[in-house]
Amino acid sequence: ISLSTLSGPTVGQALTDLGKSLSQMDEVATAVMLGAQNHYETFLQHLFSHLGFSKELTRMATRDLIKLPILIRTILNSDKRKHEMLADLLLELKRENLSLKKLEEVSKSSDMPALLSQLEASISHARRQLGEQPSSSHSATALYRLLGHQNRFYDDDLTLLIRPLISTNEEPLRRTLLQCLEATWTDRTTPKLMTSWARYPQSIRYRITDLILRKARDKRPFIQALEKGSVRPDQLTRSQQLQLLRDRHQEIASLAGKFFEPISTTLSAADKRAALSLGGNRVKGLSIFEDRCLVCHGRTAGEASLGPDVFSLSSRSSTAYLDAILNPNQSVDPRYIGYDIELKDGSEFSGIIRSERGRQLVIQQRDGSERVVPRSSIHSLQGSGLSLMPEGLLEGLSPQEIADLLSFLQTN
């Protein structure tokens, strides 16, 4: 902070060097940002050449409407990683519930309208590039992220995001495309995804199904695909089948019952005794965990997840673990009670209330992602009083497979 009281062209560089060397320390990074107040543009110009610091910088700047125009101008004038940084900027603005239109309204900077016009032009340029160049290009990832975090989303943009899923084998690009589809999800997304179902690799079908089950308000296009035979029941994992059978809309759950075996929520006393007496294979248990538990629980201790950290409970007995899985609502920690949220725009989702920030709620959704929701946008918020963990998770597993899962949980 004392550095900022000095004058001269080397001060911005000195602050940048300090930020580079100590950027992993939050307190120091914050102090450097405060110290850069009088040399902010110089600071940014030097710092943007340093990989790994721009996201934190962007996060801090989006909360400061005085610095924000400088940040936008510096990014637009940057030669390196321009699209990547613009995507980071749009993502942070979205997290702060700031659309570009709203940003123009609240900003007192006379430069903001022109800067936002340039930003919109950059997005249009990215759209044209993606329409012209091969979608598997490594450099396209930043362009897709920019497209996926914009405020105005068109049908043609949806086509641009879906098309590469058919052909690309690049996992980072696949992951980016699926994240962008999730961020821009509308009622048009499910039907559009289903039109290319036969052309997706099976691994992508699995992930698209997960996305539809998690995001779609109306799952009828997916059920209709099952009725027509374009989606086969065996292309869904049992966990995905169970999600449809448990759908909150009775019509969907009833229709799903035509294609999938009903849910079994019980385990016979004999099977329970066998599962607890058998030796388990933790490697096989990992596979079962990934299929049935990973969507809500992290893979390792301490990993962020929707449900409790099950690995921090590894001292539990097999019997305690098994009872908790069979009876998830027997003893529910209030932190993990599920809520159904309906917004005034008609969209619906569910999750747990992770925290409250004044006029906002932070909802952690089933995929583990956090969503900041202004209270003013909520039409209804209903607590189920139940755990988000469904009954019947062990349905269809043999005693040996249950023993494998318990072995993984206790030894991971």
Short mmCIF file of C-alpha atoms in Angstrom, two decimals:
data_model
loop_
_atom_site.label_atom_id
_atom_site.label_comp_id
_atom_site.label_asym_id
_atom_site.label_seq_id
_atom_site.Cartn_x
_atom_site.Cartn_y
_atom_site.Cartn_z
CA ILE A 1 0.00 0.00 0.00
CA SER A 2 2.92 2.32 0.74
CA LEU A 3 4.24 1.75 -2.79
CA SER A 4 1.11 3.38 -4.21
CA THR A 5 2.05 6.71 -2.61
CA LEU A 6 5.17 6.88 -4.80
CA SER A 7 5.25 8.35 -8.28
CA GLY A 8 7.13 7.35 -11.41
CA PRO A 9 6.73 4.72 -14.14
CA THR A 10 8.51 1.94 -12.22
CA VAL A 11 5.92 1.76 -9.43
CA GLY A 12 3.39 -0.16 -11.51
CA GLN A 13 6.11 -2.64 -12.49
CA ALA A 14 7.19 -3.04 -8.85
CA LEU A 15 3.59 -3.78 -7.81
CA THR A 16 3.29 -6.28 -10.66
CA ASP A 17 6.46 -8.10 -9.62
CA LEU A 18 5.16 -8.29 -6.06
CA GLY A 19 1.83 -9.63 -7.29
CA LYS A 20 3.51 -12.27 -9.45
CA SER A 21 5.70 -13.62 -6.70
CA LEU A 22 3.08 -13.63 -3.96
CA SER A 23 -0.18 -14.09 -5.91
CA GLN A 24 -0.98 -17.39 -4.17
CA MET A 25 -1.39 -15.54 -0.86
CA ASP A 26 -4.87 -14.00 -0.77
CA GLU A 27 -4.03 -11.31 1.77
CA VAL A 28 -1.00 -10.13 -0.18
CA ALA A 29 -2.88 -10.24 -3.48
CA THR A 30 -5.57 -8.03 -1.95
CA ALA A 31 -2.97 -5.60 -0.59
CA VAL A 32 -1.29 -5.39 -3.99
CA MET A 33 -4.65 -4.59 -5.59
CA LEU A 34 -5.25 -1.83 -3.06
CA GLY A 35 -1.72 -0.55 -3.57
CA ALA A 36 -2.23 -0.39 -7.31
CA GLN A 37 -5.03 2.17 -6.95
CA ASN A 38 -2.96 5.02 -8.38
CA HIS A 39 -1.17 2.89 -10.97
CA TYR A 40 -3.95 0.50 -11.91
CA GLU A 41 -3.69 0.56 -15.71
CA THR A 42 0.11 0.15 -15.67
CA PHE A 43 -0.35 -2.66 -13.15
CA LEU A 44 -2.84 -4.45 -15.42
CA GLN A 45 -0.77 -4.10 -18.57
CA HIS A 46 2.23 -5.74 -16.91
CA LEU A 47 0.22 -8.33 -15.03
CA PHE A 48 -1.82 -9.71 -17.95
CA SER A 49 1.30 -11.36 -19.31
CA HIS A 50 1.47 -13.45 -16.12
CA LEU A 51 -0.61 -16.63 -16.42
CA GLY A 52 -2.79 -17.71 -13.53
CA PHE A 53 -3.45 -14.34 -11.91
CA SER A 54 -6.09 -12.82 -14.19
CA LYS A 55 -9.06 -14.77 -12.72
CA GLU A 56 -8.44 -13.49 -9.21
CA LEU A 57 -7.82 -10.03 -10.60
CA THR A 58 -11.07 -10.17 -12.58
CA ARG A 59 -13.00 -11.41 -9.55
CA MET A 60 -11.79 -8.46 -7.48
CA ALA A 61 -12.31 -5.87 -10.21
CA THR A 62 -15.92 -6.85 -10.96
CA ARG A 63 -16.78 -5.69 -7.43
CA ASP A 64 -15.28 -2.25 -8.06
CA LEU A 65 -17.22 -0.24 -10.67
CA ILE A 66 -14.47 2.39 -10.75
CA LYS A 67 -11.76 -0.10 -11.74
CA LEU A 68 -13.98 -2.19 -14.01
CA PRO A 69 -13.86 0.09 -17.11
CA ILE A 70 -10.03 0.09 -16.87
CA LEU A 71 -10.03 -3.70 -16.67
CA ILE A 72 -12.33 -4.05 -19.69
CA ARG A 73 -10.30 -1.59 -21.77
CA THR A 74 -7.02 -3.34 -20.90
CA ILE A 75 -8.42 -6.75 -21.84
CA LEU A 76 -9.83 -5.47 -25.15
CA ASN A 77 -6.42 -3.98 -26.01
CA SER A 78 -4.54 -7.12 -25.02
CA ASP A 79 -2.93 -9.37 -27.64
CA LYS A 80 -2.45 -12.42 -25.43
CA ARG A 81 -5.31 -14.53 -24.04
CA LYS A 82 -7.85 -11.83 -24.92
CA HIS A 83 -10.79 -14.21 -25.43
CA GLU A 84 -9.92 -16.26 -22.36
CA MET A 85 -9.85 -13.15 -20.18
CA LEU A 86 -13.09 -11.81 -21.67
CA ALA A 87 -14.73 -15.17 -20.85
CA ASP A 88 -13.44 -14.91 -17.26
CA LEU A 89 -14.82 -11.38 -17.07
CA LEU A 90 -18.29 -12.41 -18.29
CA LEU A 91 -18.35 -15.36 -15.89
CA GLU A 92 -17.53 -13.13 -12.90
CA LEU A 93 -20.11 -10.54 -13.96
CA LYS A 94 -22.70 -13.32 -14.15
CA ARG A 95 -21.78 -14.47 -10.65
CA GLU A 96 -22.36 -10.91 -9.46
CA ASN A 97 -25.72 -10.86 -11.33
CA LEU A 98 -24.48 -8.10 -13.64
CA SER A 99 -25.62 -8.36 -17.26
CA LEU A 100 -23.94 -6.04 -19.77
CA LYS A 101 -27.14 -3.99 -19.97
CA LYS A 102 -27.31 -3.65 -16.19
CA LEU A 103 -23.60 -2.83 -16.06
CA GLU A 104 -24.13 0.04 -18.49
CA GLU A 105 -26.96 1.33 -16.28
CA VAL A 106 -25.07 1.23 -12.97
CA SER A 107 -21.65 2.36 -14.20
CA LYS A 108 -20.87 6.06 -13.86
CA SER A 109 -18.05 5.88 -16.42
CA SER A 110 -18.69 7.74 -19.67
CA ASP A 111 -16.44 5.19 -21.40
CA MET A 112 -18.60 2.18 -20.46
CA PRO A 113 -21.10 2.23 -23.41
CA ALA A 114 -18.28 2.28 -25.96
CA LEU A 115 -16.35 -0.44 -24.10
CA LEU A 116 -19.40 -2.71 -23.93
CA SER A 117 -20.02 -2.15 -27.63
CA GLN A 118 -16.44 -3.33 -28.31
CA LEU A 119 -17.01 -6.34 -26.04
CA GLU A 120 -20.16 -7.28 -27.99
CA ALA A 121 -18.16 -6.94 -31.22
CA SER A 122 -15.53 -9.35 -29.83
CA ILE A 123 -18.26 -11.90 -29.08
CA SER A 124 -19.64 -11.54 -32.63
CA HIS A 125 -16.12 -12.02 -33.99
CA ALA A 126 -15.70 -15.19 -31.89
CA ARG A 127 -19.02 -16.49 -33.26
CA ARG A 128 -17.82 -15.96 -36.84
CA GLN A 129 -14.49 -17.65 -36.13
CA LEU A 130 -16.19 -20.74 -34.68
CA GLY A 131 -18.45 -20.93 -37.70
CA GLU A 132 -15.46 -20.89 -40.07
CA GLN A 133 -12.62 -22.81 -38.42
CA PRO A 134 -12.47 -26.50 -37.34
CA SER A 135 -14.25 -26.91 -34.02
CA SER A 136 -11.55 -29.25 -32.67
CA SER A 137 -8.89 -26.52 -32.72
CA HIS A 138 -7.25 -26.12 -29.33
CA SER A 139 -7.47 -22.34 -29.65
CA ALA A 140 -11.25 -22.63 -30.05
CA THR A 141 -11.74 -23.51 -26.37
CA ALA A 142 -11.50 -19.86 -25.24
CA LEU A 143 -13.87 -18.82 -28.04
CA TYR A 144 -16.46 -21.37 -26.90
CA ARG A 145 -16.13 -20.17 -23.29
CA LEU A 146 -16.71 -16.61 -24.46
CA LEU A 147 -19.80 -17.72 -26.37
CA GLY A 148 -21.04 -19.71 -23.38
CA HIS A 149 -20.85 -16.84 -20.89
CA GLN A 150 -22.44 -14.10 -22.99
CA ASN A 151 -25.75 -12.49 -22.07
CA ARG A 152 -27.52 -12.86 -25.41
CA PHE A 153 -27.69 -16.45 -26.61
CA TYR A 154 -29.08 -17.47 -30.00
CA ASP A 155 -30.18 -20.75 -31.61
CA ASP A 156 -27.14 -20.63 -33.90
CA ASP A 157 -24.91 -20.40 -30.82
CA LEU A 158 -26.53 -23.58 -29.51
CA THR A 159 -25.66 -25.33 -32.77
CA LEU A 160 -22.06 -24.13 -32.51
CA LEU A 161 -21.76 -25.65 -29.01
CA ILE A 162 -23.41 -28.98 -29.88
CA ARG A 163 -21.73 -29.72 -33.20
CA PRO A 164 -18.19 -30.39 -31.86
CA LEU A 165 -19.51 -32.90 -29.29
CA ILE A 166 -20.11 -35.28 -32.19
CA SER A 167 -16.56 -35.22 -33.52
CA THR A 168 -14.01 -34.04 -30.98
CA ASN A 169 -11.89 -36.41 -28.89
CA GLU A 170 -10.27 -33.58 -26.92
CA GLU A 171 -11.44 -33.88 -23.31
CA PRO A 172 -10.73 -30.22 -22.33
CA LEU A 173 -12.86 -29.06 -25.26
CA ARG A 174 -15.64 -31.53 -24.43
CA ARG A 175 -15.67 -30.35 -20.84
CA THR A 176 -15.80 -26.69 -21.94
CA LEU A 177 -18.68 -27.36 -24.35
CA LEU A 178 -20.75 -29.16 -21.70
CA GLN A 179 -20.08 -26.39 -19.16
CA CYS A 180 -21.17 -23.77 -21.72
CA LEU A 181 -24.35 -25.70 -22.50
CA GLU A 182 -25.12 -25.83 -18.79
CA ALA A 183 -24.45 -22.11 -18.31
CA THR A 184 -26.72 -21.13 -21.23
CA TRP A 185 -29.45 -23.75 -20.70
CA THR A 186 -32.93 -22.90 -22.03
CA ASP A 187 -36.05 -24.87 -22.91
CA ARG A 188 -34.65 -25.23 -26.44
CA THR A 189 -31.50 -27.05 -25.33
CA THR A 190 -32.95 -30.52 -24.64
CA PRO A 191 -34.76 -30.91 -28.01
CA LYS A 192 -31.69 -29.60 -29.82
CA LEU A 193 -29.39 -32.06 -28.04
CA MET A 194 -31.74 -34.97 -28.78
CA THR A 195 -31.71 -34.37 -32.56
CA SER A 196 -28.07 -35.57 -32.73
CA TRP A 197 -28.34 -38.38 -30.15
CA ALA A 198 -27.43 -41.21 -32.55
CA ARG A 199 -24.23 -39.42 -33.58
CA TYR A 200 -22.75 -38.87 -30.10
CA PRO A 201 -20.12 -41.26 -28.71
CA GLN A 202 -21.55 -43.29 -25.81
CA SER A 203 -19.36 -41.47 -23.27
CA ILE A 204 -20.90 -38.17 -24.41
CA ARG A 205 -24.43 -39.61 -24.31
CA TYR A 206 -23.90 -40.47 -20.66
CA ARG A 207 -22.80 -36.92 -19.82
CA ILE A 208 -25.55 -35.30 -21.90
CA THR A 209 -28.12 -37.45 -20.08
CA ASP A 210 -26.71 -36.27 -16.75
CA LEU A 211 -26.98 -32.68 -17.95
CA ILE A 212 -30.59 -33.09 -19.09
CA LEU A 213 -31.61 -34.79 -15.85
CA ARG A 214 -30.01 -31.98 -13.87
CA LYS A 215 -31.00 -28.92 -15.89
CA ALA A 216 -34.13 -29.56 -17.96
CA ARG A 217 -37.43 -28.27 -16.57
CA ASP A 218 -39.27 -30.30 -19.20
CA LYS A 219 -37.90 -33.82 -19.69
CA ARG A 220 -40.65 -34.85 -22.10
CA PRO A 221 -38.38 -34.57 -25.19
CA PHE A 222 -36.08 -37.16 -23.57
CA ILE A 223 -39.03 -39.44 -22.69
CA GLN A 224 -40.35 -39.05 -26.25
CA ALA A 225 -36.96 -40.19 -27.57
CA LEU A 226 -37.31 -43.31 -25.40
CA GLU A 227 -40.81 -43.90 -26.80
CA LYS A 228 -39.57 -43.57 -30.39
CA GLY A 229 -36.64 -45.90 -29.73
CA SER A 230 -33.96 -43.36 -30.64
CA VAL A 231 -32.76 -43.64 -27.01
CA ARG A 232 -32.50 -47.17 -25.65
CA PRO A 233 -33.11 -47.83 -21.93
CA ASP A 234 -29.78 -49.66 -21.69
CA GLN A 235 -27.96 -46.46 -22.75
CA LEU A 236 -28.75 -45.02 -19.30
CA THR A 237 -26.97 -46.10 -16.16
CA ARG A 238 -29.17 -47.47 -13.39
CA SER A 239 -28.49 -44.27 -11.43
CA GLN A 240 -29.87 -42.19 -14.31
CA GLN A 241 -32.90 -44.49 -14.62
CA LEU A 242 -33.59 -44.02 -10.91
CA GLN A 243 -33.46 -40.23 -11.27
CA LEU A 244 -36.21 -40.38 -13.90
CA LEU A 245 -38.26 -42.78 -11.79
CA ARG A 246 -37.97 -40.32 -8.88
CA ASP A 247 -38.64 -37.18 -10.92
CA ARG A 248 -40.54 -34.53 -8.97
CA HIS A 249 -43.10 -34.30 -11.80
CA GLN A 250 -45.37 -37.32 -11.48
CA GLU A 251 -46.05 -37.45 -15.22
CA ILE A 252 -42.34 -37.94 -15.99
CA ALA A 253 -41.88 -40.52 -13.21
CA SER A 254 -44.95 -42.43 -14.45
CA LEU A 255 -43.78 -42.44 -18.08
CA ALA A 256 -40.28 -43.53 -17.03
CA GLY A 257 -41.90 -46.51 -15.29
CA LYS A 258 -42.80 -47.90 -18.73
CA PHE A 259 -39.13 -48.36 -19.60
CA PHE A 260 -37.28 -49.07 -16.36
CA GLU A 261 -37.56 -51.57 -13.53
CA PRO A 262 -39.28 -50.12 -10.43
CA ILE A 263 -37.21 -48.90 -7.49
CA SER A 264 -36.37 -51.36 -4.75
CA THR A 265 -35.65 -49.59 -1.45
CA THR A 266 -35.18 -52.63 0.76
CA LEU A 267 -32.39 -55.12 1.37
CA SER A 268 -33.22 -58.51 2.79
CA ALA A 269 -31.75 -59.44 6.17
CA ALA A 270 -29.84 -62.30 4.51
CA ASP A 271 -28.32 -60.00 1.85
CA LYS A 272 -27.39 -57.46 4.52
CA ARG A 273 -25.62 -60.10 6.62
CA ALA A 274 -23.81 -61.40 3.51
CA ALA A 275 -22.66 -57.90 2.46
CA LEU A 276 -21.24 -57.22 5.92
CA SER A 277 -19.45 -60.58 6.16
CA LEU A 278 -17.85 -60.64 2.68
CA GLY A 279 -14.43 -59.18 1.93
CA GLY A 280 -14.64 -56.24 -0.47
CA ASN A 281 -12.58 -55.16 -3.48
CA ARG A 282 -12.02 -51.39 -3.23
CA VAL A 283 -11.13 -51.04 -6.94
CA LYS A 284 -14.48 -52.51 -7.94
CA GLY A 285 -16.07 -50.40 -5.20
CA LEU A 286 -14.68 -47.25 -6.86
CA SER A 287 -16.55 -48.11 -10.07
CA ILE A 288 -19.83 -48.47 -8.15
CA PHE A 289 -19.15 -45.23 -6.27
CA GLU A 290 -18.58 -43.34 -9.53
CA ASP A 291 -21.84 -44.67 -10.98
CA ARG A 292 -24.09 -44.09 -7.96
CA CYS A 293 -22.48 -41.63 -5.55
CA LEU A 294 -20.01 -39.36 -7.33
CA VAL A 295 -22.64 -36.89 -8.57
CA CYS A 296 -23.15 -35.70 -4.96
CA HIS A 297 -20.01 -36.79 -3.09
CA GLY A 298 -16.41 -35.96 -4.00
CA ARG A 299 -13.96 -38.67 -4.98
CA THR A 300 -11.52 -37.93 -2.17
CA ALA A 301 -11.51 -36.47 1.34
CA GLY A 302 -11.92 -32.70 1.44
CA GLU A 303 -13.18 -32.38 -2.14
CA ALA A 304 -16.04 -29.89 -2.57
CA SER A 305 -19.33 -31.75 -2.96
CA LEU A 306 -23.08 -31.46 -2.54
CA GLY A 307 -23.28 -34.05 0.20
CA PRO A 308 -21.24 -34.71 3.34
CA ASP A 309 -17.56 -35.66 3.05
CA VAL A 310 -18.09 -39.43 3.40
CA PHE A 311 -14.36 -40.11 3.57
CA SER A 312 -13.93 -38.06 6.71
CA LEU A 313 -16.20 -40.69 8.30
CA SER A 314 -13.99 -43.64 7.33
CA SER A 315 -13.70 -44.68 10.97
CA ARG A 316 -17.34 -45.71 10.84
CA SER A 317 -18.15 -49.39 10.89
CA SER A 318 -19.45 -51.12 7.79
CA THR A 319 -22.78 -51.52 9.54
CA ALA A 320 -23.05 -47.75 10.19
CA TYR A 321 -22.19 -46.96 6.58
CA LEU A 322 -24.72 -49.47 5.27
CA ASP A 323 -27.50 -48.22 7.55
CA ALA A 324 -26.86 -44.61 6.47
CA ILE A 325 -27.11 -45.58 2.79
CA LEU A 326 -30.26 -47.67 3.26
CA ASN A 327 -31.99 -45.00 5.39
CA PRO A 328 -30.74 -41.58 4.20
CA ASN A 329 -33.60 -39.72 5.91
CA GLN A 330 -33.19 -41.34 9.31
CA SER A 331 -30.87 -38.62 10.56
CA VAL A 332 -30.48 -35.61 8.26
CA ASP A 333 -27.93 -32.90 8.99
CA PRO A 334 -29.82 -29.57 8.47
CA ARG A 335 -26.98 -28.41 6.23
CA TYR A 336 -27.91 -31.07 3.66
CA ILE A 337 -31.70 -30.75 3.55
CA GLY A 338 -32.86 -30.34 -0.02
CA TYR A 339 -34.81 -27.32 -1.29
CA ASP A 340 -36.90 -26.95 -4.45
CA ILE A 341 -36.60 -23.45 -5.90
CA GLU A 342 -38.85 -21.90 -8.53
CA LEU A 343 -37.86 -18.53 -9.95
CA LYS A 344 -40.20 -15.84 -11.22
CA ASP A 345 -39.07 -16.56 -14.79
CA GLY A 346 -40.52 -20.09 -14.43
CA SER A 347 -37.20 -21.94 -14.15
CA GLU A 348 -36.86 -24.61 -11.45
CA PHE A 349 -33.90 -26.29 -9.78
CA SER A 350 -33.02 -27.95 -6.51
CA GLY A 351 -30.09 -27.97 -4.12
CA ILE A 352 -29.01 -27.03 -0.64
CA ILE A 353 -28.64 -23.54 0.81
CA ARG A 354 -24.90 -23.18 1.21
CA SER A 355 -24.91 -19.62 2.57
CA GLU A 356 -26.79 -16.31 2.62
CA ARG A 357 -25.34 -13.01 1.42
CA GLY A 358 -27.66 -10.17 2.35
CA ARG A 359 -30.31 -10.19 -0.37
CA GLN A 360 -28.88 -13.28 -2.07
CA LEU A 361 -28.89 -17.01 -1.45
CA VAL A 362 -26.01 -19.24 -2.51
CA ILE A 363 -27.50 -22.55 -3.68
CA GLN A 364 -25.28 -25.54 -4.29
CA GLN A 365 -26.83 -27.62 -7.06
CA ARG A 366 -26.74 -31.37 -7.61
CA ASP A 367 -23.64 -31.13 -9.82
CA GLY A 368 -21.74 -29.34 -7.04
CA SER A 369 -21.80 -25.95 -8.78
CA GLU A 370 -22.91 -22.88 -6.84
CA ARG A 371 -25.62 -20.54 -8.03
CA VAL A 372 -26.14 -17.07 -6.55
CA VAL A 373 -29.86 -16.27 -6.51
CA PRO A 374 -31.27 -12.82 -5.62
CA ARG A 375 -34.14 -13.21 -3.16
CA SER A 376 -36.22 -10.87 -5.32
CA SER A 377 -36.11 -13.39 -8.21
CA ILE A 378 -37.51 -16.30 -6.15
CA HIS A 379 -41.16 -17.26 -6.63
CA SER A 380 -41.14 -20.16 -4.17
CA LEU A 381 -38.62 -21.87 -1.92
CA GLN A 382 -39.73 -25.15 -0.38
CA GLY A 383 -37.71 -27.30 1.96
CA SER A 384 -38.39 -31.02 1.63
CA GLY A 385 -37.27 -31.87 5.15
CA LEU A 386 -35.49 -34.78 3.47
CA SER A 387 -31.95 -35.49 2.40
CA LEU A 388 -31.13 -34.98 -1.29
CA MET A 389 -29.72 -38.49 -1.13
CA PRO A 390 -32.43 -40.78 -2.56
CA GLU A 391 -33.50 -44.12 -1.20
CA GLY A 392 -32.77 -47.22 -3.26
CA LEU A 393 -29.15 -46.38 -4.12
CA LEU A 394 -28.11 -50.01 -3.53
CA GLU A 395 -30.95 -51.31 -5.68
CA GLY A 396 -29.77 -54.00 -8.11
CA LEU A 397 -26.42 -54.58 -6.38
CA SER A 398 -25.39 -58.04 -5.17
CA PRO A 399 -24.10 -58.52 -1.59
CA GLN A 400 -20.58 -58.78 -3.03
CA GLU A 401 -20.92 -55.46 -4.88
CA ILE A 402 -22.22 -53.80 -1.70
CA ALA A 403 -19.20 -55.20 0.17
CA ASP A 404 -16.95 -53.73 -2.57
CA LEU A 405 -18.54 -50.29 -2.15
CA LEU A 406 -18.16 -50.40 1.64
CA SER A 407 -14.51 -51.39 1.23
CA PHE A 408 -13.88 -48.37 -1.01
CA LEU A 409 -15.59 -45.99 1.41
CA GLN A 410 -13.59 -47.23 4.38
CA THR A 411 -10.16 -47.38 2.74
CA ASN A 412 -10.12 -44.47 0.27
#
